[in-house]
mmCIF file of C-alpha atoms in Angstrom:
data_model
loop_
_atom_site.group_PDB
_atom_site.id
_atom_site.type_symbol
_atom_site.label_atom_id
_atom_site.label_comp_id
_atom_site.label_asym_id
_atom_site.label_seq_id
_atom_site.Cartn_x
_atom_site.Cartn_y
_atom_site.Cartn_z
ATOM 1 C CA UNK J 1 -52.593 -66.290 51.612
ATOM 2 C CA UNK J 2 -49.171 -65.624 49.685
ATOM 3 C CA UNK J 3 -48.748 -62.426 47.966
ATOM 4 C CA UNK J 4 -46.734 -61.881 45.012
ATOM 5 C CA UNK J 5 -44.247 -60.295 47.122
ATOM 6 C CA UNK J 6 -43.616 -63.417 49.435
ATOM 7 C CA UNK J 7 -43.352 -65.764 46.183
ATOM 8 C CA UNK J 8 -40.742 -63.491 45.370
ATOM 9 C CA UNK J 9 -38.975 -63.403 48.728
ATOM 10 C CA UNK J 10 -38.919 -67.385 48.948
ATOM 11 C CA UNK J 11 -37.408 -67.448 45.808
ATOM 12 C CA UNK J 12 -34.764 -65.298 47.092
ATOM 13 C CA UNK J 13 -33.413 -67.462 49.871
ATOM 14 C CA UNK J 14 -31.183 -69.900 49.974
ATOM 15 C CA UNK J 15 -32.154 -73.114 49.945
ATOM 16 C CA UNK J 16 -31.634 -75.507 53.285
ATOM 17 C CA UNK J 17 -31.525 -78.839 51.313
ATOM 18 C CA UNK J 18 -28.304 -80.361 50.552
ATOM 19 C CA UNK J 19 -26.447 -80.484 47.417
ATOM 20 C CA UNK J 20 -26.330 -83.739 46.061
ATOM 21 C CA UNK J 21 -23.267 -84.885 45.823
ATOM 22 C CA UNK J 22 -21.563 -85.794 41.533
ATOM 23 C CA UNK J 23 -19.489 -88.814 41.423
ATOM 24 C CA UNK J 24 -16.512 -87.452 39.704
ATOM 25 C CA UNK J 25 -15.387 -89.851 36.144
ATOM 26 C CA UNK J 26 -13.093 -92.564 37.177
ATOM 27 C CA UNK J 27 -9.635 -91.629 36.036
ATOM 28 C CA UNK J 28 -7.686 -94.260 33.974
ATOM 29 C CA UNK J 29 -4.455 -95.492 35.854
ATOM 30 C CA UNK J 30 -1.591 -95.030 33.804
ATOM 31 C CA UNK J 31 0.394 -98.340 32.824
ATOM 32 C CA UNK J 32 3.601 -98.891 31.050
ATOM 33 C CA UNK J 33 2.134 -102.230 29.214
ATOM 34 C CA UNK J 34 0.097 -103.349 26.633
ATOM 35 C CA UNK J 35 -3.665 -103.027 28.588
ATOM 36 C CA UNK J 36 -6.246 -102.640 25.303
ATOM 37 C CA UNK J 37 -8.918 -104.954 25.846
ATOM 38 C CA UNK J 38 -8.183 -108.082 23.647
ATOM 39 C CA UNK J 39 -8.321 -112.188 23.372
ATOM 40 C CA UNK J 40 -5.406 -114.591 22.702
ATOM 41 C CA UNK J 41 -5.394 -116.682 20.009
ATOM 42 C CA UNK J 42 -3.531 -119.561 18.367
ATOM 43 C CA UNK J 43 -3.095 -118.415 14.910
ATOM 44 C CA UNK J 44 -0.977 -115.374 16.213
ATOM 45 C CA UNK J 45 2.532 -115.720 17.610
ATOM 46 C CA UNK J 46 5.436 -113.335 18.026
ATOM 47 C CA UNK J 47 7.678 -115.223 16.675
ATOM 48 C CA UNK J 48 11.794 -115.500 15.629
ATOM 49 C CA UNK J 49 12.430 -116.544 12.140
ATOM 50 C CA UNK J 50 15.703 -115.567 10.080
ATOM 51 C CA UNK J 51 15.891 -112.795 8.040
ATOM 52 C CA UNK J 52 15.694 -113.069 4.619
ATOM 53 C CA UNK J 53 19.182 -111.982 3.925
ATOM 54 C CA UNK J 54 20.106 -115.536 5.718
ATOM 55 C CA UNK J 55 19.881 -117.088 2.738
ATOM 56 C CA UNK J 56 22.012 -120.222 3.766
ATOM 57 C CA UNK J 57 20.381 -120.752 6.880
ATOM 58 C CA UNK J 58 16.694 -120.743 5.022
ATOM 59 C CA UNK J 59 18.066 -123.055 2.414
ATOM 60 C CA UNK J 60 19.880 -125.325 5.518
ATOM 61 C CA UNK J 61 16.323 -125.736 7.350
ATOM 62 C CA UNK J 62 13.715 -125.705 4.985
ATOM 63 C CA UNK J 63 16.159 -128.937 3.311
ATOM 64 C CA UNK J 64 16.191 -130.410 7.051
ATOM 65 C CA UNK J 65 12.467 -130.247 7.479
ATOM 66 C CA UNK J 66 11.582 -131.606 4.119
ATOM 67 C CA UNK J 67 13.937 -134.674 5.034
ATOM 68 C CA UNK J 68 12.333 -134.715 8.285
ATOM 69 C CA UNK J 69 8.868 -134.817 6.386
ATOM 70 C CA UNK J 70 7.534 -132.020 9.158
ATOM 71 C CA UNK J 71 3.707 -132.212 8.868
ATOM 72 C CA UNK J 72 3.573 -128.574 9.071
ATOM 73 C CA UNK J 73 6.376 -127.861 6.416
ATOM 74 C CA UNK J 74 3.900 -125.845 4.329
ATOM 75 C CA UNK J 75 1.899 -124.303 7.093
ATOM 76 C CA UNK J 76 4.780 -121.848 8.709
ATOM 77 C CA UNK J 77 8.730 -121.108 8.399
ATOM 78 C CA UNK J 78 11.067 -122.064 10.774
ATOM 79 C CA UNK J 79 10.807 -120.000 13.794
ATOM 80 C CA UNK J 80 10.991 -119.581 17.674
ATOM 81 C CA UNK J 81 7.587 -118.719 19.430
ATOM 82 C CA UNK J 82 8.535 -115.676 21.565
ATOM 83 C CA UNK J 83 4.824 -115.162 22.677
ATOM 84 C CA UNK J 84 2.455 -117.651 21.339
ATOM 85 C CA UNK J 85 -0.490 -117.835 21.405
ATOM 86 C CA UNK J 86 -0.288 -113.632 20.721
ATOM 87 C CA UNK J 87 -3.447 -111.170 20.965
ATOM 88 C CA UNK J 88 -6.500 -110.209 18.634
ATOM 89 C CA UNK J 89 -8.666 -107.326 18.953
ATOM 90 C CA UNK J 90 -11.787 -107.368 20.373
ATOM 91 C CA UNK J 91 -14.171 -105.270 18.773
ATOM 92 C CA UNK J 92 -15.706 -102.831 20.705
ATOM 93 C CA UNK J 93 -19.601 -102.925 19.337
ATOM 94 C CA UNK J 94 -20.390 -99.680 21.941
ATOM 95 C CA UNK J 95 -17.917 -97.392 20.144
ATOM 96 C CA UNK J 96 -18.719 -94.914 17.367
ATOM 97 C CA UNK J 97 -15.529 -95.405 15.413
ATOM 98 C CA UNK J 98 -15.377 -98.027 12.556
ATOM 99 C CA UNK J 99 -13.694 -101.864 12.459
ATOM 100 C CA UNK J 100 -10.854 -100.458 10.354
ATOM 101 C CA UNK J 101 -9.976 -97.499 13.169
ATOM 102 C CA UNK J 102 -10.065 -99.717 16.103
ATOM 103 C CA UNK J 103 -8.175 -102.134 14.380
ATOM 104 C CA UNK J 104 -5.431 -99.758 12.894
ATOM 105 C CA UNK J 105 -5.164 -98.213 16.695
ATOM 106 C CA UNK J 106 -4.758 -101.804 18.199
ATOM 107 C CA UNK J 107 -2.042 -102.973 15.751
ATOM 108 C CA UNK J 108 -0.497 -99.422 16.262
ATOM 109 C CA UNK J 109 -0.456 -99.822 19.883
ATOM 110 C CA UNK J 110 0.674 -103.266 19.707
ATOM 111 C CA UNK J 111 3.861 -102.054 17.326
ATOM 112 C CA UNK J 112 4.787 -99.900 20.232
ATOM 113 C CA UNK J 113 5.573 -101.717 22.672
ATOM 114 C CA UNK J 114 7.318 -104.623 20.497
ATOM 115 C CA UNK J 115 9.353 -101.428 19.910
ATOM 116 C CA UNK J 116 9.788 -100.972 23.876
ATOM 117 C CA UNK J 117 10.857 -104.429 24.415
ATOM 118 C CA UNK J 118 12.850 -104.270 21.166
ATOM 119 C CA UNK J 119 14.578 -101.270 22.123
ATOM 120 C CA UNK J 120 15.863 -102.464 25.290
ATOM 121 C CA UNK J 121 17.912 -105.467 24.249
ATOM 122 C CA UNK J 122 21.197 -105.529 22.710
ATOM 123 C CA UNK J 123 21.793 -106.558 18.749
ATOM 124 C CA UNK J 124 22.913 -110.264 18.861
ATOM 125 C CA UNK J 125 23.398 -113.584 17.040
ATOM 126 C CA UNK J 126 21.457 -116.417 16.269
ATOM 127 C CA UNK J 127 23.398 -119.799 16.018
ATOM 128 C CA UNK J 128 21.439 -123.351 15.901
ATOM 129 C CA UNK J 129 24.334 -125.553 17.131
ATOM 130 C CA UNK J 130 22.907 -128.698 18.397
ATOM 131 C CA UNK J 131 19.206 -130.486 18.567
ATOM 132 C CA UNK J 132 16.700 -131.723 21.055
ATOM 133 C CA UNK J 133 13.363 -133.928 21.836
ATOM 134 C CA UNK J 134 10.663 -133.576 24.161
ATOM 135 C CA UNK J 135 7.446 -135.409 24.081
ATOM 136 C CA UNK J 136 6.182 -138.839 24.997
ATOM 137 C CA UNK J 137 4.024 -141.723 23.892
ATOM 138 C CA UNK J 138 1.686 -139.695 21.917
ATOM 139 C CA UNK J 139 3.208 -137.114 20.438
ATOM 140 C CA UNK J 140 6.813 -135.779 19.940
ATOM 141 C CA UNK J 141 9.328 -133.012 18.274
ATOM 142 C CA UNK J 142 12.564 -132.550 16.961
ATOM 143 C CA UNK J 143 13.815 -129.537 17.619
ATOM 144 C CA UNK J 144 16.884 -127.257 17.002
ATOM 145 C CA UNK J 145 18.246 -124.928 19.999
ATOM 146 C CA UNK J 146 18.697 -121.464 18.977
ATOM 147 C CA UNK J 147 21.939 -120.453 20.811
ATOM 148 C CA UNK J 148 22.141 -116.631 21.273
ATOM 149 C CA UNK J 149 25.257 -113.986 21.941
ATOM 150 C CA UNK J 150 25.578 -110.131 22.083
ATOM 151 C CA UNK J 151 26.816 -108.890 18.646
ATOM 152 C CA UNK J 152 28.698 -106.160 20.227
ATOM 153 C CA UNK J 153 30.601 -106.266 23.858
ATOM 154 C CA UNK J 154 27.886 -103.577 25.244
ATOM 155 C CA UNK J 155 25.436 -104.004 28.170
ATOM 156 C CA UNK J 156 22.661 -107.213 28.111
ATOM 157 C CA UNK J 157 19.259 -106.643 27.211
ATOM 158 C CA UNK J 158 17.138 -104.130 30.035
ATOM 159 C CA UNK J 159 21.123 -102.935 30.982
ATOM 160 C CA UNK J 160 20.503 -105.572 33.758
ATOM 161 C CA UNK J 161 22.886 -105.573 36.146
ATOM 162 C CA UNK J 162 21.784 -108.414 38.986
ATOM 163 C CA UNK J 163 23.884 -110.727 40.848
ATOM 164 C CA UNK J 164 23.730 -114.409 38.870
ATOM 165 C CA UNK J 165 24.393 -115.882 35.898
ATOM 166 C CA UNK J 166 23.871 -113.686 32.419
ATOM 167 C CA UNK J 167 20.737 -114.394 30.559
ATOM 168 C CA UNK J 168 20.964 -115.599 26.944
ATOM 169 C CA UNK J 169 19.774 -112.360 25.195
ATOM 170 C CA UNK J 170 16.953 -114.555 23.034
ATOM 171 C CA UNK J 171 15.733 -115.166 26.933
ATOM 172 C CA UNK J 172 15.892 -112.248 27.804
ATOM 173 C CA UNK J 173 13.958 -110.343 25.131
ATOM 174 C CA UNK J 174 11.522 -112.750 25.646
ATOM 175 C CA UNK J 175 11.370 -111.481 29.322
ATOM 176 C CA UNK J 176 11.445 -107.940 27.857
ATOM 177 C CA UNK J 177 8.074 -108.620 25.696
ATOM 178 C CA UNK J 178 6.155 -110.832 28.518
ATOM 179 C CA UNK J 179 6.800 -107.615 30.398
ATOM 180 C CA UNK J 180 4.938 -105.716 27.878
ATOM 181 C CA UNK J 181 2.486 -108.127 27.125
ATOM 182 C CA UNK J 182 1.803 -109.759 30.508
ATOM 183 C CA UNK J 183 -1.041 -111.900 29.448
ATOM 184 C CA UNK J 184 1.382 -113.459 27.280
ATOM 185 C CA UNK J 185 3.015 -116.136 29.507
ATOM 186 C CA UNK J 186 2.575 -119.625 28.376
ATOM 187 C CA UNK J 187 6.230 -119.809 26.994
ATOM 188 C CA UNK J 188 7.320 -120.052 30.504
ATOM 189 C CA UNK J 189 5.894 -122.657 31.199
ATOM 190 C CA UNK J 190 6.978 -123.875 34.737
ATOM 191 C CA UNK J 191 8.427 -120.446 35.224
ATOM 192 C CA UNK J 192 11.385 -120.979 32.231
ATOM 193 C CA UNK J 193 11.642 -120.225 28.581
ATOM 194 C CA UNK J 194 13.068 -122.971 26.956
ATOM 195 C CA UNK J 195 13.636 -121.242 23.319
ATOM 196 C CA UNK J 196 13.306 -123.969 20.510
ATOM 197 C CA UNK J 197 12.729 -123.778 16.469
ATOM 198 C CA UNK J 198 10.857 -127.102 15.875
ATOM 199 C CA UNK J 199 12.104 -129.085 12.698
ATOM 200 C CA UNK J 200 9.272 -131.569 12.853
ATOM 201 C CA UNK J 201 6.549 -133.637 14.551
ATOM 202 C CA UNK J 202 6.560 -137.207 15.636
ATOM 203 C CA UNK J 203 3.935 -139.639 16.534
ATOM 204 C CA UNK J 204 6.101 -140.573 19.845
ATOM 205 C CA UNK J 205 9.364 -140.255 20.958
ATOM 206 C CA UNK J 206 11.335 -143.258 20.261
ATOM 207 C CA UNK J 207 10.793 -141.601 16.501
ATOM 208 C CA UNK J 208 11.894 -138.528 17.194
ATOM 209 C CA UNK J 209 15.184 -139.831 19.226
ATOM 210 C CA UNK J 210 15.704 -142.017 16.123
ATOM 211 C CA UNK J 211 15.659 -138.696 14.156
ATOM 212 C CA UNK J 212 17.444 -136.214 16.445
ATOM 213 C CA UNK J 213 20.558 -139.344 15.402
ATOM 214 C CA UNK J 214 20.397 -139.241 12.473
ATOM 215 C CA UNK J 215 20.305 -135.324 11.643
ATOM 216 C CA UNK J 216 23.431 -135.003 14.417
#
């Protein structure tokens, strides 16, 4: 028979059984590029086009595509697909915060590290010198090369100093932002990034050849 007393005195002692054990939280790893949960997509690019102040240059290209009937003359400007296709949020249905906050934290986080690639490249020029085709039987472009050099007589982009051959700096931002966005890599296609600003489509090549002579 227990007794008040021996309830009591149970109660007292320590018990033999073991503690169970608490999985502590996993802890986030730390990582210096853009790692927000998100889906490429083909109507986003980071892109190159010329400032608006190049008033010439818009007036020079927008004239060579129209003559060049490009089928997508009134779908973008001229430009230079840096990252392409580029990232979208993906809504996170789970969270308490609102479309609008996830989406102004994702665009906010994207802007930072464009900044972080910006940042680490030198100011340079843009000079389209000279024109080029790829393509084959089936479809083709026309495209102008988009020859880059360091404004100022300062370090390269990233203050690389390796053995070899100096990258153009246009290259070599575009290293800088794969870097930050490393899903991003379809520019480099068989490991190089051939920069290009496309003037306009052809249904083969043998038209586009015939146009790259006659714009030269």
């Amino acid at each position: 028979t227990l007794s008040s007393d021996n309830i009591l005195q149970a109660k007292s002692k320590k018990s033999n059984w073991p503690r169970p054990y608490i999985v502590p939280p996993p802890v986030e790893e730390e990582v210096d590029y853009f790692n927000i949960k998100s889906r490429k997509e083909h109507y986003l690019t980071i892109a190159l086009v010329p400032p608006p102040s190049a008033n010439q240059a818009w007036e020079q290209l927008m004239t060579l595509r129209r003559e060049c009937t490009d089928p997508g003359f009134y779908r973008w400007p001229p430009h230079v697909n840096l990252l392409y296709p580029f990232l979208d949020m993906t809504l996170n249905k789970k969270s308490k915060e609102t479309y609008e906050v996830q989406l102004s934290k994702f665009r906010n986080e994207i802007s930072n590290h464009l900044e972080i690639a910006a940042r680490r490249c030198k100011p340079f020029d843009v000079t389209l010198d000279s024109f080029g085709t790829f393509g084959g039987r089936a479809r083709a472009v026309l495209w102008a090369y988009p020859k880059t050099k360091y404004t100022t007589t300062q370090q390269p982009c990233d203050d690389d100093e390796d053995e070899g051959e100096e990258e153009e700096p246009l290259i070599a931002l575009q290293r800088l932002l794969e870097e930050q966005f490393p899903k991003c890599t379809e520019q480099r296609k068989g490991g190089t990034f051939n920069p290009h600003m496309t003037v306009s489509h052809y249904p083969n090549i043998d038209f586009a050849t015939t146009a790259k002579e006659e714009v030269e």
